[in-house]
Tab-separated table of C-alpha atoms in Angstrom:
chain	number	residue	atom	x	y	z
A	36	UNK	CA	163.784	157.556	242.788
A	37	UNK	CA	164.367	159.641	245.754
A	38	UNK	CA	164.506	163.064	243.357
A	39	UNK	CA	160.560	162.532	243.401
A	40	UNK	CA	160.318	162.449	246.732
A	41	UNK	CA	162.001	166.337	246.851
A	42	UNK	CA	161.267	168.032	250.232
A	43	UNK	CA	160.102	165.313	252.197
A	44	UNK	CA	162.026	164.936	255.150
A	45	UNK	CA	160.157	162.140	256.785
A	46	UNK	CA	160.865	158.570	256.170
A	47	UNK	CA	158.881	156.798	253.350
A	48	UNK	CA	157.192	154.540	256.116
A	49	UNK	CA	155.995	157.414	257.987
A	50	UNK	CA	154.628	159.211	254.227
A	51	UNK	CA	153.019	155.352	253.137
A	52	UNK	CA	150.819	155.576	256.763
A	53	UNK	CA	149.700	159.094	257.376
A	54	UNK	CA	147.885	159.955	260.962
A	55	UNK	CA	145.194	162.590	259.507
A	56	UNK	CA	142.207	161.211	257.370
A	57	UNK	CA	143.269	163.440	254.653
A	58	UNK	CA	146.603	162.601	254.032
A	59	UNK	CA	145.265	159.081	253.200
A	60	UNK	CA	143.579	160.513	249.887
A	61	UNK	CA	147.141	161.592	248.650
A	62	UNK	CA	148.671	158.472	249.126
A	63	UNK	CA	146.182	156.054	247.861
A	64	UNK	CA	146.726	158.623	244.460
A	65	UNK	CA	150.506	158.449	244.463
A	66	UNK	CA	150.415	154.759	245.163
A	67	UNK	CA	148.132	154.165	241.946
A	68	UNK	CA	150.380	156.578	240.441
A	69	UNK	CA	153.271	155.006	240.518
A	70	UNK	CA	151.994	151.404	240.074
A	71	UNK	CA	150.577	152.863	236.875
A	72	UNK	CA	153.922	154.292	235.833
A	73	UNK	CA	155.320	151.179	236.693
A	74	UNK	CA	153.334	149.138	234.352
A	75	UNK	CA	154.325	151.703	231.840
A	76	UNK	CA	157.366	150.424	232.540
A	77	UNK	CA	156.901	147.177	231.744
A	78	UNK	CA	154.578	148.009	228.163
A	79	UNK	CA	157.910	149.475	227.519
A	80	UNK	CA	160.243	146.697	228.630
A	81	UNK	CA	158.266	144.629	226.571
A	82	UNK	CA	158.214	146.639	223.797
A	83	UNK	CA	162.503	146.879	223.570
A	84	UNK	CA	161.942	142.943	224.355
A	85	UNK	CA	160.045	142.367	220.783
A	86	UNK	CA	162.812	145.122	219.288
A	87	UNK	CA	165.902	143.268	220.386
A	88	UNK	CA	164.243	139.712	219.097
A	89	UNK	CA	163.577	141.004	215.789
A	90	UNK	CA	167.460	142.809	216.049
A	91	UNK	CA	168.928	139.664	216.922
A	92	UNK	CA	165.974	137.082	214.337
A	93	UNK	CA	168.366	135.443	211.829
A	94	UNK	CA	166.344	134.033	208.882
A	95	UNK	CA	166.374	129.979	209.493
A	96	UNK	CA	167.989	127.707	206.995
A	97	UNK	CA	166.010	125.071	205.017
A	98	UNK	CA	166.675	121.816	204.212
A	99	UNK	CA	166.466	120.877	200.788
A	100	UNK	CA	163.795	117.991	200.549
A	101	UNK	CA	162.359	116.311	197.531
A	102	UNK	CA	159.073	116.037	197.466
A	103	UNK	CA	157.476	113.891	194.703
A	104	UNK	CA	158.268	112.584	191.456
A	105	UNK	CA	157.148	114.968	188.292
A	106	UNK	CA	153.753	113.097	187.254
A	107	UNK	CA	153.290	111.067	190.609
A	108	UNK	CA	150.233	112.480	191.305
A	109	UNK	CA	147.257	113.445	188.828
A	110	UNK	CA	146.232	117.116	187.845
A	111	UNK	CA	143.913	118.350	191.123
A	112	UNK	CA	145.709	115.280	192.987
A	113	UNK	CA	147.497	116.200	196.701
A	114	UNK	CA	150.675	114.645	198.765
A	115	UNK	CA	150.714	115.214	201.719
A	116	UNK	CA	154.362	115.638	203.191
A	117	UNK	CA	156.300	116.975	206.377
A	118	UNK	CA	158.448	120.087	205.676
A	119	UNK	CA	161.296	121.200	206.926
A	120	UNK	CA	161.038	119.029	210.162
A	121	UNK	CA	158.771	115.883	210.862
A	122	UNK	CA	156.255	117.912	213.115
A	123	UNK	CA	155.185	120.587	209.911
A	124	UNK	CA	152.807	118.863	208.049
A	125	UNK	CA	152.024	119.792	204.496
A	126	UNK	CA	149.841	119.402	201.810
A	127	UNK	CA	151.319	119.690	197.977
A	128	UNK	CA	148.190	120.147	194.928
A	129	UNK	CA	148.627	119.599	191.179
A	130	UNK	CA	147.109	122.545	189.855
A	131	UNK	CA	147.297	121.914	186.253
A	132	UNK	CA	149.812	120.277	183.791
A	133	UNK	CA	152.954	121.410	185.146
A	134	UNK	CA	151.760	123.375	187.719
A	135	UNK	CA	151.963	122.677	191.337
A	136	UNK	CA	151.355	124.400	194.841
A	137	UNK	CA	152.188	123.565	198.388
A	138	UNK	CA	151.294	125.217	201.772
A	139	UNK	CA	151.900	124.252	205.389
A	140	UNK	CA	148.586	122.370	206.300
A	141	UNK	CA	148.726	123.955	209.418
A	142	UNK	CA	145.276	126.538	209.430
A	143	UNK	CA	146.715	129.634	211.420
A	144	UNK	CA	143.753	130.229	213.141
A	145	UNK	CA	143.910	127.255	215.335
A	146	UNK	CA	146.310	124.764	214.024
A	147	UNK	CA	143.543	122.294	212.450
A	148	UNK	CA	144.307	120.266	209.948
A	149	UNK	CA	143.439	122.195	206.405
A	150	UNK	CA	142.413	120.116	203.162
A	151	UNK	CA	141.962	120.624	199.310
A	152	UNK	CA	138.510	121.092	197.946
A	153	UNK	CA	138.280	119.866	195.083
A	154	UNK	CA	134.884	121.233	193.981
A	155	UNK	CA	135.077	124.636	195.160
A	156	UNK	CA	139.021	124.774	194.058
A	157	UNK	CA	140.222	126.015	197.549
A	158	UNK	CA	142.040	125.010	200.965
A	159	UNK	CA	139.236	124.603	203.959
A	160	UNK	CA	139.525	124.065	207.587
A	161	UNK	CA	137.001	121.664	209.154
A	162	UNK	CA	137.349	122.912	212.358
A	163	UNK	CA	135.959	127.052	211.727
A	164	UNK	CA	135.048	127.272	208.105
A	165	UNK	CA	138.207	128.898	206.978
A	166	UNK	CA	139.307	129.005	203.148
A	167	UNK	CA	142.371	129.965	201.980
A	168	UNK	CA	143.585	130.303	198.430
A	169	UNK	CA	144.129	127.525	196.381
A	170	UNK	CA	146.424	130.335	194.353
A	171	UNK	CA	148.729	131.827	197.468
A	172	UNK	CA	147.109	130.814	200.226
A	173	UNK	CA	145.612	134.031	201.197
A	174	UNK	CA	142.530	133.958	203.358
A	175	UNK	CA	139.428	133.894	201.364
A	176	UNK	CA	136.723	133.251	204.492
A	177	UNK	CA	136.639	132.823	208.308
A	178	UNK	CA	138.621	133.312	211.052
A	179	UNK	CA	141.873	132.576	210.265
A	180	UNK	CA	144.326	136.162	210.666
A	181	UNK	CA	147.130	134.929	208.026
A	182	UNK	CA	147.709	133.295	204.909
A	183	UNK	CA	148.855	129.837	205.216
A	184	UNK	CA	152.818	129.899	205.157
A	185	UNK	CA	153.638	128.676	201.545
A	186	UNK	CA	156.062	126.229	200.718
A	187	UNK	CA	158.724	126.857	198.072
A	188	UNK	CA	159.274	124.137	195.773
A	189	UNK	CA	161.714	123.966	192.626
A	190	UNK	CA	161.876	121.534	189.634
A	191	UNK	CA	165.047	119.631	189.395
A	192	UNK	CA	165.398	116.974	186.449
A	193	UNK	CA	162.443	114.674	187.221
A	194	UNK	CA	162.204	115.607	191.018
A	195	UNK	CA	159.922	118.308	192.649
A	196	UNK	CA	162.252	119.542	195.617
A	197	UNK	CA	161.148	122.318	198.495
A	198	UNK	CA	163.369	124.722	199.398
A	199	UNK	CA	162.084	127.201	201.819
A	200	UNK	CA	158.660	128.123	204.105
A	201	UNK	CA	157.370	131.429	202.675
A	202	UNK	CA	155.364	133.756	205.372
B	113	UNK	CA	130.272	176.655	241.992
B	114	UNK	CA	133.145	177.606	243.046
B	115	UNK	CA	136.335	178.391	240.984
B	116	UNK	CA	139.602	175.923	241.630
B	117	UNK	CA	141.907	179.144	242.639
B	118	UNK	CA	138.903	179.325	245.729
B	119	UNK	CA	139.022	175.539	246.751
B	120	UNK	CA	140.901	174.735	249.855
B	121	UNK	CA	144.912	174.006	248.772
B	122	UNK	CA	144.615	170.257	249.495
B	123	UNK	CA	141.476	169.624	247.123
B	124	UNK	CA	143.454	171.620	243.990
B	125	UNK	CA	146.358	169.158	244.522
B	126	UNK	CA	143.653	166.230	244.433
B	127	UNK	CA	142.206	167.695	240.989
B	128	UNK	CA	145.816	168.117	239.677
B	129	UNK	CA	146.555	164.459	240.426
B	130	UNK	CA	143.289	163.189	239.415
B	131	UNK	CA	144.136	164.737	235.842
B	132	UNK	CA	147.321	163.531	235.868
B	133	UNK	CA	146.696	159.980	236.556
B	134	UNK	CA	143.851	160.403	233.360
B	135	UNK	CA	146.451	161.192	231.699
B	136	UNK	CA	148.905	158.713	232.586
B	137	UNK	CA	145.944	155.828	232.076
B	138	UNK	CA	145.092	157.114	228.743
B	139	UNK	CA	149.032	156.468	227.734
B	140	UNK	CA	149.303	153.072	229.470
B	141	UNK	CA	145.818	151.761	226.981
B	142	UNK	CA	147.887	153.303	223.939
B	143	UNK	CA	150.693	151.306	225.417
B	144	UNK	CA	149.273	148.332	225.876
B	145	UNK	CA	147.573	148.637	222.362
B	146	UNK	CA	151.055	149.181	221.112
B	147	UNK	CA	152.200	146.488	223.110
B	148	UNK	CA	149.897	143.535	221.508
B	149	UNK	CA	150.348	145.082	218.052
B	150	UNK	CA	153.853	144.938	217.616
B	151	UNK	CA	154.415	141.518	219.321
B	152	UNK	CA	151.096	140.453	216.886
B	153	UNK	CA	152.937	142.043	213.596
B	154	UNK	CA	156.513	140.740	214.820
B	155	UNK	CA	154.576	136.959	215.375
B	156	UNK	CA	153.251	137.245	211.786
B	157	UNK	CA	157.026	138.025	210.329
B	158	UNK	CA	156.847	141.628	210.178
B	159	UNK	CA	159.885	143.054	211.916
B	160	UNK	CA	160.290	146.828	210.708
B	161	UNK	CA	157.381	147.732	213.067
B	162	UNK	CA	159.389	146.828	216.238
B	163	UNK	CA	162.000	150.009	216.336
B	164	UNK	CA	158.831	153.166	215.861
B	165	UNK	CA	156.784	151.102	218.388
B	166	UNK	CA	159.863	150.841	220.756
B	167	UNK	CA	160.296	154.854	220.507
B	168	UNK	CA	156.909	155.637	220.509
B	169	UNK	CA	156.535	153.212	223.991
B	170	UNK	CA	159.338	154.847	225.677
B	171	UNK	CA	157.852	158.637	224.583
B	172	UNK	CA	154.738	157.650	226.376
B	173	UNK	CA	156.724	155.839	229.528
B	174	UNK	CA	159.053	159.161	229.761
B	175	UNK	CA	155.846	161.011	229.529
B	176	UNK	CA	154.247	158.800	232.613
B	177	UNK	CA	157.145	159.628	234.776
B	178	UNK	CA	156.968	163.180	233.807
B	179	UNK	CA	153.297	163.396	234.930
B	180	UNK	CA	154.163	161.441	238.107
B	181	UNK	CA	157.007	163.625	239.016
B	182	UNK	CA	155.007	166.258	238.637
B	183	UNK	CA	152.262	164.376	240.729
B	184	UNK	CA	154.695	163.974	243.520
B	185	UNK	CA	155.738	167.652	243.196
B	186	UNK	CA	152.484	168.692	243.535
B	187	UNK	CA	151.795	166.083	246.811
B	188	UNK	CA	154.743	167.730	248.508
B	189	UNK	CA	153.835	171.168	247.729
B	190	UNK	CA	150.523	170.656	249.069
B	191	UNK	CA	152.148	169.372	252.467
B	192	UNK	CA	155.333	171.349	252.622
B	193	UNK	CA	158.690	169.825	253.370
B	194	UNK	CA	157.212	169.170	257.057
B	195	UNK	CA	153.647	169.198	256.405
B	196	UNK	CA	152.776	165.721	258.189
């Protein structure tokens, strides 16, 4: 950096602690200055830190888990589950005949615990009053900044199977 | 009032810098703005927003320098090469 410091001839101790009064104003400036620029510096850094994650994010592979059994639970019934790993807890509802739905049961507000409502049709959270969706797990009320991440799932022969985490 | 080509040398440089470091804070809230948005969009699985707010944070950070070059050009100017 010493092309900013063009001119100068005295040594950057002897320009940091001035003698005269006056000089002091300048360098208090320059010293803000440049710690602003700095933390310029690091928005920046952080934003080619969020670019080279999402350069380098590789979409993650999904187990393929079944589920239930077609009929195991009654129409406006719920499983719960864990999907993909042991720690992602989930919550499957029979919508109608042959209709079925399944989100994480994570809220993604604050990570409570969301459940079905059976009387107002909907996914709540306990903790803030948040409803999502019953249909795709948008937010319908409170807090929460996201849908809930929707799990896949896929009929095969007599088995209801997930496949993949959706948003 | 007096006009800034009659002020003393050394308070003209002061109201150059003081506008420049406006400036420069100005850029650094739309930077840190930028900042929180992109890493909130690229949390919620949205990753075509990273590359424009990349560009758009380095714009601003070559800006910043610009200003403070131009800050430190105007400190030494105001001193001269031997001025302490």
């Amino acid at each position: 950096m010493s092309w900013l410091r063009r001119g100068s001839s005295e040594p950057l101790w002897k320009e940091e602690f001035p003698v005269h009064t006056a000089d002091e104003r300048y360098v208090t400036r320059r010293q803000l200055t440049k710690f602003l620029v700095l933390t310029s510096l690091g928005m920046f850094a952080g934003n080619l830190w969020i670019l080279i994650r999402s350069i380098l994010y590789k979409a993650p592979l999904y187990p393929q888990q079944p589920i239930a059994q077609l009929g195991e639970i009654p129409v406006g019934g719920v499983k719960l589950f864990t999907y993909p790993t042991k720690e992602d807890h989930c919550i499957m509802i029979r919508t109608g005949e042959d209709e079925y739905v399944s989100y994480s049961q994570k809220c993604t507000h604050l990570s409570c615990a969301v459940y079905y409502s059976h009387a107002d049709h909907r996914l709540e959270c306990p903790c803030h009053q948040g409803f999502f969706s019953i249909k795709d797990g948008s937010v319908l009320q409170g807090p929460p900044p996201r849908p809930l991440p929707r799990i896949v799932l896929e009929t095969r022969g007599q088995q209801l199977v997930a496949i993949e985490v959706k948003g | 009032m007096r006009s800034p080509s009659e002020l003393p040398p050394q308070n003209r440089g002061l109201t150059a810098i003081g506008g420049a470091m406006s400036l420069i804070a100005v850029l650094l809230i739309v930077q840190i703005w930028l900042l929180t948005a992109s890493l909130e969009s690229f949390l919620a699985g949205n990753r075509h927003t990273a590359l424009p707010a990349a560009i758009f944070s380095g714009l601003m950070f070559l800006v910043c320098l610009g200003l403070y070059a131009f800050v430190a050009r105007v400190d030494s100017g105001v001193h001269g090469p031997k001025g302490r």
